[in-house]
Amino acid sequence: MGGYLWLVWYEAASKLTPKHWTLAVTYEAHDRAYATVASEHTGRYTSRVIRRVHLTSNHPSGAYGGRILLGEVNDNVLCSLEAYSDTAAELVNTQNRKRGQNSSNCQDWAHIIVRSLEDAMLLPQASQAGSLARLEKCPRAG
């Protein structure tokens, strides 16, 4: 059984602050689909996988803003999402120690995971229409 990987973003507190990004996997491609969502938390980043939330639900960090389909995925992505999320969170924490805690990097976290999934050939490969290219087009701030 296959699924869909989405990048979901939430409204920012102001036009100057970054939007919060998260990743979601669904088995259906419509707004009311239930998703498994991988997210992270600011400060010392820790990943969290939440199951059975609506794709377009609000997030504790803000109101739902939009989404983009990154690609069709197989069950291996859903099974390994937590491990990818944990690894990405640790990489972000390492980077935070170098550049300071006030850096916003849920977007870095999402990039690391999508690039890793592409490298593992679990998402469409990098190209004009690849997942990472679509992710680059997503809104970053307010």
PDB file of N, CA, C and O in Angstrom, residues 24 30 35-36 44 54 59 64 75 84 87-89 91 93 106 113-114 124 126 131 136:
ATOM      1  N   ALA A  24       3.982  15.288   6.733  1.00  0.00           N
ATOM      2  CA  ALA A  24       2.837  14.420   7.007  1.00  0.00           C
ATOM      3  C   ALA A  24       2.764  13.335   5.946  1.00  0.00           C
ATOM      4  O   ALA A  24       3.055  13.574   4.773  1.00  0.00           O
ATOM      5  N   HIS A  30      -6.677  13.869  -0.003  1.00  0.00           N
ATOM      6  CA  HIS A  30      -7.693  14.912   0.119  1.00  0.00           C
ATOM      7  C   HIS A  30      -7.551  15.598   1.474  1.00  0.00           C
ATOM      8  O   HIS A  30      -6.868  15.093   2.382  1.00  0.00           O
ATOM      9  N   ALA A  35      -3.548  11.832   8.850  1.00  0.00           N
ATOM     10  CA  ALA A  35      -2.123  11.835   8.574  1.00  0.00           C
ATOM     11  C   ALA A  35      -1.336  11.343   9.776  1.00  0.00           C
ATOM     12  O   ALA A  35      -1.795  11.412  10.912  1.00  0.00           O
ATOM     13  N   THR A  36      -0.139  10.865   9.483  1.00  0.00           N
ATOM     14  CA  THR A  36       0.879  10.665  10.497  1.00  0.00           C
ATOM     15  C   THR A  36       1.825  11.836  10.329  1.00  0.00           C
ATOM     16  O   THR A  36       2.397  12.026   9.250  1.00  0.00           O
ATOM     17  N   ARG A  44      15.654  23.128  22.258  1.00  0.00           N
ATOM     18  CA  ARG A  44      16.371  21.890  21.928  1.00  0.00           C
ATOM     19  C   ARG A  44      15.386  21.050  21.153  1.00  0.00           C
ATOM     20  O   ARG A  44      14.351  20.658  21.662  1.00  0.00           O
ATOM     21  N   HIS A  54      -5.924  15.177  11.182  1.00  0.00           N
ATOM     22  CA  HIS A  54      -6.310  15.605   9.839  1.00  0.00           C
ATOM     23  C   HIS A  54      -5.166  16.388   9.208  1.00  0.00           C
ATOM     24  O   HIS A  54      -4.496  17.186   9.871  1.00  0.00           O
ATOM     25  N   HIS A  59      -1.937  23.496  14.227  1.00  0.00           N
ATOM     26  CA  HIS A  59      -0.800  22.981  14.970  1.00  0.00           C
ATOM     27  C   HIS A  59      -0.649  23.858  16.210  1.00  0.00           C
ATOM     28  O   HIS A  59      -1.025  25.032  16.170  1.00  0.00           O
ATOM     29  N   TYR A  64      -3.319  26.316  10.456  1.00  0.00           N
ATOM     30  CA  TYR A  64      -2.948  25.692   9.192  1.00  0.00           C
ATOM     31  C   TYR A  64      -2.827  26.763   8.118  1.00  0.00           C
ATOM     32  O   TYR A  64      -3.688  27.628   7.986  1.00  0.00           O
ATOM     33  N   ASP A  75       5.284   2.142   2.021  1.00  0.00           N
ATOM     34  CA  ASP A  75       5.161   1.959   3.473  1.00  0.00           C
ATOM     35  C   ASP A  75       6.487   2.085   4.216  1.00  0.00           C
ATOM     36  O   ASP A  75       6.508   2.355   5.409  1.00  0.00           O
ATOM     37  N   TYR A  84      14.119   8.878  10.827  1.00  0.00           N
ATOM     38  CA  TYR A  84      14.614  10.027  10.050  1.00  0.00           C
ATOM     39  C   TYR A  84      14.412  11.317  10.835  1.00  0.00           C
ATOM     40  O   TYR A  84      15.276  12.191  10.864  1.00  0.00           O
ATOM     41  N   THR A  87      16.944  11.606  13.744  1.00  0.00           N
ATOM     42  CA  THR A  87      18.286  11.915  13.233  1.00  0.00           C
ATOM     43  C   THR A  87      18.378  13.369  12.791  1.00  0.00           C
ATOM     44  O   THR A  87      19.355  14.059  13.101  1.00  0.00           O
ATOM     45  N   ALA A  88      17.352  13.848  12.087  1.00  0.00           N
ATOM     46  CA  ALA A  88      17.337  15.241  11.635  1.00  0.00           C
ATOM     47  C   ALA A  88      17.328  16.188  12.830  1.00  0.00           C
ATOM     48  O   ALA A  88      18.009  17.220  12.817  1.00  0.00           O
ATOM     49  N   ALA A  89      16.575  15.867  13.875  1.00  0.00           N
ATOM     50  CA  ALA A  89      16.532  16.713  15.071  1.00  0.00           C
ATOM     51  C   ALA A  89      17.912  16.804  15.711  1.00  0.00           C
ATOM     52  O   ALA A  89      18.337  17.879  16.145  1.00  0.00           O
ATOM     53  N   LEU A  91      20.814  16.487  14.183  1.00  0.00           N
ATOM     54  CA  LEU A  91      21.647  17.322  13.306  1.00  0.00           C
ATOM     55  C   LEU A  91      21.341  18.805  13.500  1.00  0.00           C
ATOM     56  O   LEU A  91      22.249  19.635  13.537  1.00  0.00           O
ATOM     57  N   ASN A  93      20.118  20.160  16.256  1.00  0.00           N
ATOM     58  CA  ASN A  93      20.641  20.532  17.574  1.00  0.00           C
ATOM     59  C   ASN A  93      22.140  20.777  17.530  1.00  0.00           C
ATOM     60  O   ASN A  93      22.648  21.710  18.156  1.00  0.00           O
ATOM     61  N   CYS A 106      13.016  24.617  11.792  1.00  0.00           N
ATOM     62  CA  CYS A 106      12.119  23.527  11.415  1.00  0.00           C
ATOM     63  C   CYS A 106      12.234  23.310   9.909  1.00  0.00           C
ATOM     64  O   CYS A 106      12.019  22.218   9.411  1.00  0.00           O
ATOM     65  N   ILE A 113      15.345  15.728   6.172  1.00  0.00           N
ATOM     66  CA  ILE A 113      14.549  14.517   6.001  1.00  0.00           C
ATOM     67  C   ILE A 113      14.239  14.269   4.533  1.00  0.00           C
ATOM     68  O   ILE A 113      14.414  13.147   4.027  1.00  0.00           O
ATOM     69  N   VAL A 114      13.809  15.291   3.810  1.00  0.00           N
ATOM     70  CA  VAL A 114      13.453  15.108   2.394  1.00  0.00           C
ATOM     71  C   VAL A 114      14.679  14.720   1.582  1.00  0.00           C
ATOM     72  O   VAL A 114      14.625  13.806   0.758  1.00  0.00           O
ATOM     73  N   PRO A 124      10.687  10.765  -5.111  1.00  0.00           N
ATOM     74  CA  PRO A 124      11.179  11.100  -6.450  1.00  0.00           C
ATOM     75  C   PRO A 124      12.516  11.830  -6.368  1.00  0.00           C
ATOM     76  O   PRO A 124      12.709  12.692  -5.509  1.00  0.00           O
ATOM     77  N   ALA A 126      15.977  14.066  -7.038  1.00  0.00           N
ATOM     78  CA  ALA A 126      16.225  15.484  -7.264  1.00  0.00           C
ATOM     79  C   ALA A 126      16.244  15.780  -8.760  1.00  0.00           C
ATOM     80  O   ALA A 126      16.960  15.159  -9.515  1.00  0.00           O
ATOM     81  N   SER A 131      11.152  16.109  -5.253  1.00  0.00           N
ATOM     82  CA  SER A 131      10.586  16.508  -3.963  1.00  0.00           C
ATOM     83  C   SER A 131      11.317  17.692  -3.351  1.00  0.00           C
ATOM     84  O   SER A 131      10.697  18.622  -2.840  1.00  0.00           O
ATOM     85  N   GLU A 136      11.671  23.556  -1.919  1.00  0.00           N
ATOM     86  CA  GLU A 136      12.338  24.855  -2.032  1.00  0.00           C
ATOM     87  C   GLU A 136      11.364  25.977  -2.376  1.00  0.00           C
ATOM     88  O   GLU A 136      11.639  27.135  -2.102  1.00  0.00           O
TER      89      GLU A 136
END
